[in-house]
GROMACS .gro file of C-alpha atoms in nm:
model
  213
    1MET     CA    1  -2.836  -0.056  -1.882
    2SER     CA    2  -2.762   0.278  -2.056
    3ALA     CA    3  -2.542   0.256  -2.362
    4ASP     CA    4  -2.314   0.514  -2.199
    5ALA     CA    5  -2.272   0.323  -1.874
    6PRO     CA    6  -1.917   0.184  -1.813
    7ARG     CA    7  -1.881  -0.186  -1.869
    8ALA     CA    8  -1.749  -0.407  -1.596
    9PRO     CA    9  -1.399  -0.542  -1.670
   10ALA     CA   10  -1.391  -0.893  -1.809
   11PRO     CA   11  -1.295  -1.159  -1.550
   12PRO     CA   12  -0.934  -1.286  -1.586
   13ALA     CA   13  -0.894  -1.603  -1.789
   14ASP     CA   14  -0.786  -1.922  -1.617
   15GLY     CA   15  -0.414  -1.903  -1.545
   16GLU     CA   16  -0.384  -1.531  -1.611
   17LEU     CA   17  -0.135  -1.360  -1.382
   18PRO     CA   18  -0.113  -0.999  -1.268
   19LEU     CA   19   0.093  -0.771  -1.494
   20GLU     CA   20   0.385  -0.713  -1.262
   21ALA     CA   21   0.754  -0.779  -1.239
   22ARG     CA   22   0.733  -1.093  -1.026
   23ALA     CA   23   0.473  -1.263  -1.245
   24PHE     CA   24   0.667  -1.164  -1.557
   25ARG     CA   25   0.982  -1.317  -1.416
   26ARG     CA   26   0.790  -1.633  -1.322
   27THR     CA   27   0.638  -1.663  -1.669
   28MET     CA   28   0.963  -1.605  -1.854
   29GLY     CA   29   1.123  -1.863  -1.623
   30LEU     CA   30   0.911  -2.125  -1.799
   31PHE     CA   31   1.110  -2.062  -2.115
   32ALA     CA   32   1.398  -2.305  -2.067
   33THR     CA   33   1.739  -2.162  -2.162
   34GLY     CA   34   2.104  -2.247  -2.156
   35VAL     CA   35   2.344  -2.071  -1.924
   36THR     CA   36   2.648  -1.873  -2.033
   37VAL     CA   37   2.938  -1.678  -1.891
   38VAL     CA   38   3.005  -1.351  -2.077
   39ALA     CA   39   3.362  -1.217  -2.043
   40VAL     CA   40   3.571  -0.921  -2.153
   41GLU     CA   41   3.926  -0.825  -2.078
   42ALA     CA   42   3.950  -0.533  -1.833
   43GLY     CA   43   4.287  -0.408  -1.708
   44GLY     CA   44   4.458  -0.716  -1.837
   45GLN     CA   45   4.231  -0.950  -1.645
   46PRO     CA   46   3.908  -1.136  -1.736
   47LEU     CA   47   3.587  -0.976  -1.609
   48ALA     CA   48   3.291  -1.210  -1.637
   49MET     CA   49   2.922  -1.245  -1.552
   50THR     CA   50   2.655  -1.513  -1.587
   51ALA     CA   51   2.388  -1.452  -1.850
   52ASN     CA   52   2.098  -1.655  -1.993
   53SER     CA   53   1.949  -1.370  -2.199
   54VAL     CA   54   2.146  -1.472  -2.509
   55THR     CA   55   1.987  -1.493  -2.854
   56ALA     CA   56   2.100  -1.568  -3.205
   57VAL     CA   57   1.986  -1.276  -3.422
   58SER     CA   58   2.101  -1.328  -3.782
   59LEU     CA   59   2.290  -1.568  -4.009
   60GLU     CA   60   2.385  -1.311  -4.272
   61PRO     CA   61   2.566  -1.139  -4.121
   62LEU     CA   62   2.630  -1.355  -3.813
   63LEU     CA   63   2.488  -1.164  -3.520
   64VAL     CA   64   2.416  -1.252  -3.155
   65LEU     CA   65   2.289  -1.048  -2.864
   66VAL     CA   66   2.323  -1.056  -2.487
   67CYS     CA   67   2.138  -0.845  -2.233
   68VAL     CA   68   2.349  -0.699  -1.951
   69ASP     CA   69   2.206  -0.555  -1.628
   70HIS     CA   70   2.309  -0.187  -1.564
   71ARG     CA   71   2.431  -0.295  -1.218
   72ALA     CA   72   2.671  -0.559  -1.351
   73ARG     CA   73   3.043  -0.485  -1.299
   74LEU     CA   74   3.093  -0.569  -1.667
   75HIS     CA   75   2.846  -0.305  -1.788
   76PRO     CA   76   3.082  -0.004  -1.783
   77HIS     CA   77   3.328  -0.195  -2.001
   78LEU     CA   78   3.083  -0.235  -2.293
   79ALA     CA   79   3.157  -0.018  -2.595
   80GLU     CA   80   3.126  -0.054  -2.970
   81GLY     CA   81   3.418  -0.246  -3.114
   82ARG     CA   82   3.491  -0.423  -2.781
   83PRO     CA   83   3.554  -0.796  -2.816
   84LEU     CA   84   3.373  -1.034  -2.580
   85VAL     CA   85   3.322  -1.406  -2.550
   86ILE     CA   86   3.004  -1.592  -2.459
   87SER     CA   87   3.098  -1.927  -2.311
   88ILE     CA   88   2.812  -2.182  -2.293
   89LEU     CA   89   2.828  -2.386  -1.972
   90ARG     CA   90   2.829  -2.762  -1.935
   91ASP     CA   91   2.600  -2.941  -1.691
   92ASP     CA   92   2.888  -2.987  -1.448
   93GLN     CA   93   2.964  -2.613  -1.434
   94GLU     CA   94   2.668  -2.499  -1.226
   95VAL     CA   95   2.908  -2.378  -0.958
   96LEU     CA   96   3.065  -2.138  -1.214
   97SER     CA   97   2.722  -2.004  -1.306
   98ARG     CA   98   2.650  -1.928  -0.938
   99TYR     CA   99   2.996  -1.779  -0.884
  100PHE     CA  100   2.983  -1.538  -1.182
  101ALA     CA  101   2.626  -1.443  -1.090
  102GLY     CA  102   2.763  -1.313  -0.759
  103GLY     CA  103   2.604  -1.585  -0.545
  104TRP     CA  104   2.924  -1.730  -0.408
  105ARG     CA  105   3.032  -1.466  -0.161
  106ASP     CA  106   3.058  -1.690   0.145
  107HIS     CA  107   3.267  -1.964  -0.015
  108PRO     CA  108   3.615  -1.990  -0.161
  109ALA     CA  109   3.622  -1.920  -0.534
  110PRO     CA  110   3.584  -2.237  -0.743
  111GLU     CA  111   3.853  -2.346  -0.978
  112TYR     CA  112   3.826  -2.204  -1.329
  113ARG     CA  113   4.056  -2.074  -1.601
  114PHE     CA  114   4.021  -1.836  -1.892
  115GLU     CA  115   4.243  -1.828  -2.195
  116ALA     CA  116   4.290  -1.547  -2.447
  117TRP     CA  117   4.094  -1.594  -2.765
  118GLY     CA  118   4.104  -1.317  -3.018
  119GLY     CA  119   4.128  -1.035  -2.766
  120ALA     CA  120   3.873  -1.165  -2.516
  121PRO     CA  121   3.873  -1.442  -2.246
  122ARG     CA  122   3.721  -1.784  -2.324
  123LEU     CA  123   3.628  -2.011  -2.032
  124VAL     CA  124   3.833  -2.325  -2.051
  125GLY     CA  125   3.616  -2.642  -2.044
  126ALA     CA  126   3.299  -2.475  -2.165
  127LEU     CA  127   3.052  -2.664  -2.380
  128ALA     CA  128   3.098  -2.412  -2.662
  129ALA     CA  129   3.185  -2.048  -2.708
  130ILE     CA  130   3.100  -1.753  -2.935
  131ARG     CA  131   3.338  -1.465  -2.982
  132GLY     CA  132   3.186  -1.136  -3.080
  133GLU     CA  133   3.263  -0.770  -3.136
  134VAL     CA  134   3.014  -0.521  -2.998
  135ALA     CA  135   2.833  -0.365  -3.292
  136ARG     CA  136   2.555  -0.166  -3.121
  137LEU     CA  137   2.430  -0.088  -2.771
  138TYR     CA  138   2.053  -0.040  -2.725
  139ASP     CA  139   1.849   0.072  -2.429
  140GLY     CA  140   1.654  -0.217  -2.280
  141GLY     CA  141   1.501  -0.075  -1.961
  142ASP     CA  142   1.715  -0.182  -1.666
  143HIS     CA  143   1.937  -0.376  -1.909
  144THR     CA  144   2.148  -0.285  -2.212
  145ILE     CA  145   2.095  -0.492  -2.527
  146VAL     CA  146   2.439  -0.575  -2.666
  147LEU     CA  147   2.438  -0.667  -3.035
  148CYS     CA  148   2.755  -0.838  -3.148
  149ARG     CA  149   2.907  -0.940  -3.475
  150VAL     CA  150   3.023  -1.300  -3.448
  151THR     CA  151   3.397  -1.330  -3.508
  152GLY     CA  152   3.468  -1.683  -3.382
  153LEU     CA  153   3.302  -2.012  -3.291
  154TYR     CA  154   3.430  -2.288  -3.060
  155GLU     CA  155   3.293  -2.636  -2.976
  156GLY     CA  156   3.412  -2.836  -2.677
  157ARG     CA  157   3.488  -3.205  -2.671
  158ASP     CA  158   3.142  -3.327  -2.562
  159PRO     CA  159   2.879  -3.074  -2.672
  160THR     CA  160   2.584  -3.286  -2.561
  161ARG     CA  161   2.562  -3.191  -2.193
  162PRO     CA  162   2.441  -2.833  -2.152
  163LEU     CA  163   2.348  -2.666  -1.825
  164ILE     CA  164   1.977  -2.574  -1.840
  165PHE     CA  165   1.787  -2.307  -1.643
  166PHE     CA  166   1.411  -2.361  -1.600
  167ALA     CA  167   1.155  -2.237  -1.344
  168GLY     CA  168   1.421  -2.080  -1.127
  169ARG     CA  169   1.633  -2.395  -1.103
  170TYR     CA  170   1.930  -2.546  -1.276
  171ARG     CA  171   1.846  -2.855  -1.471
  172ARG     CA  172   2.022  -3.119  -1.680
  173LEU     CA  173   1.918  -3.306  -1.989
  174ALA     CA  174   1.864  -3.677  -1.966
  175PRO     CA  175   2.152  -3.871  -2.126
  176LEU     CA  176   2.113  -3.889  -2.499
  177VAL     CA  177   2.038  -4.241  -2.620
  178ALA     CA  178   2.139  -4.345  -2.968
  179PRO     CA  179   1.831  -4.432  -3.175
  180ALA     CA  180   1.774  -4.797  -3.241
  181GLU     CA  181   1.850  -4.933  -3.586
  182PRO     CA  182   1.538  -4.900  -3.803
  183PRO     CA  183   1.364  -5.222  -3.891
  184GLU     CA  184   1.460  -5.383  -4.224
  185ARG     CA  185   1.230  -5.227  -4.475
  186TRP     CA  186   1.270  -5.499  -4.738
  187GLY     CA  187   1.255  -5.872  -4.669
  188PRO     CA  188   1.490  -6.116  -4.841
  189ASP     CA  189   1.240  -6.171  -5.123
  190GLY     CA  190   1.133  -5.813  -5.151
  191VAL     CA  191   1.389  -5.704  -5.408
  192SER     CA  192   1.504  -5.881  -5.722
  193ILE     CA  193   1.860  -5.803  -5.828
  194TYR     CA  194   1.961  -5.879  -6.186
  195TYR     CA  195   2.322  -5.976  -6.140
  196GLU     CA  196   2.367  -6.081  -6.503
  197GLU     CA  197   2.310  -5.724  -6.620
  198TRP     CA  198   2.645  -5.627  -6.472
  199GLY     CA  199   2.818  -5.964  -6.428
  200ALA     CA  200   2.985  -6.204  -6.665
  201PRO     CA  201   2.758  -6.402  -6.907
  202PRO     CA  202   2.675  -6.758  -6.795
  203PRO     CA  203   2.898  -7.035  -6.939
  204GLY     CA  204   2.799  -7.147  -7.295
  205SER     CA  205   2.597  -6.837  -7.379
  206PRO     CA  206   2.655  -6.667  -7.715
  207PRO     CA  207   2.869  -6.352  -7.704
  208ASP     CA  208   2.685  -6.025  -7.663
  209PRO     CA  209   2.785  -5.790  -7.946
  210GLU     CA  210   2.729  -5.491  -7.713
  211ARG     CA  211   2.960  -5.629  -7.443
  212GLY     CA  212   3.214  -5.818  -7.651
  213PRO     CA  213   3.330  -6.177  -7.583
   0.00000   0.00000   0.00000
């Protein structure tokens, strides 16, 4: 073969997928995430959407980001300085995730309630919540990357039951089981304790000049 002849492309490795949107979505779906409802106040009313593209960015300063689709009704209300709340859903709030994702059109709206929290709506009953103030908006293809300064943190009563999204389905964690007590490391004869060092001298012993009578 001539040195100038084009080389045949290497065969794809086992498990390699085509580089296209559907395969990308399938691959990223294998990264298990929590599920949140992001809300702002618009016209005196809460405006909310479901999001799982939420990431902690920095501890100093406290920063978090969320990615918002350009088609979302919430998108036009994003601006620097705007407060918003990211409410993390519990495993019994799947219906709210579906509703705020726009997948509940043929059913009556489920029961839910927001309450004002520092200028933005927090979903009542959520596992936890993060209040932020929009610091920067960045182009992210068909989404906008919203970087927020964290201005408040909230933890619900039982923060051990998150709603999980994995491989295109909602999931739940198995119940947490308290770890068993560790086995006793030392047997009854494994440690000698010198009580007399700190206790009273035995009867009839001479006084210790360091301790007194």
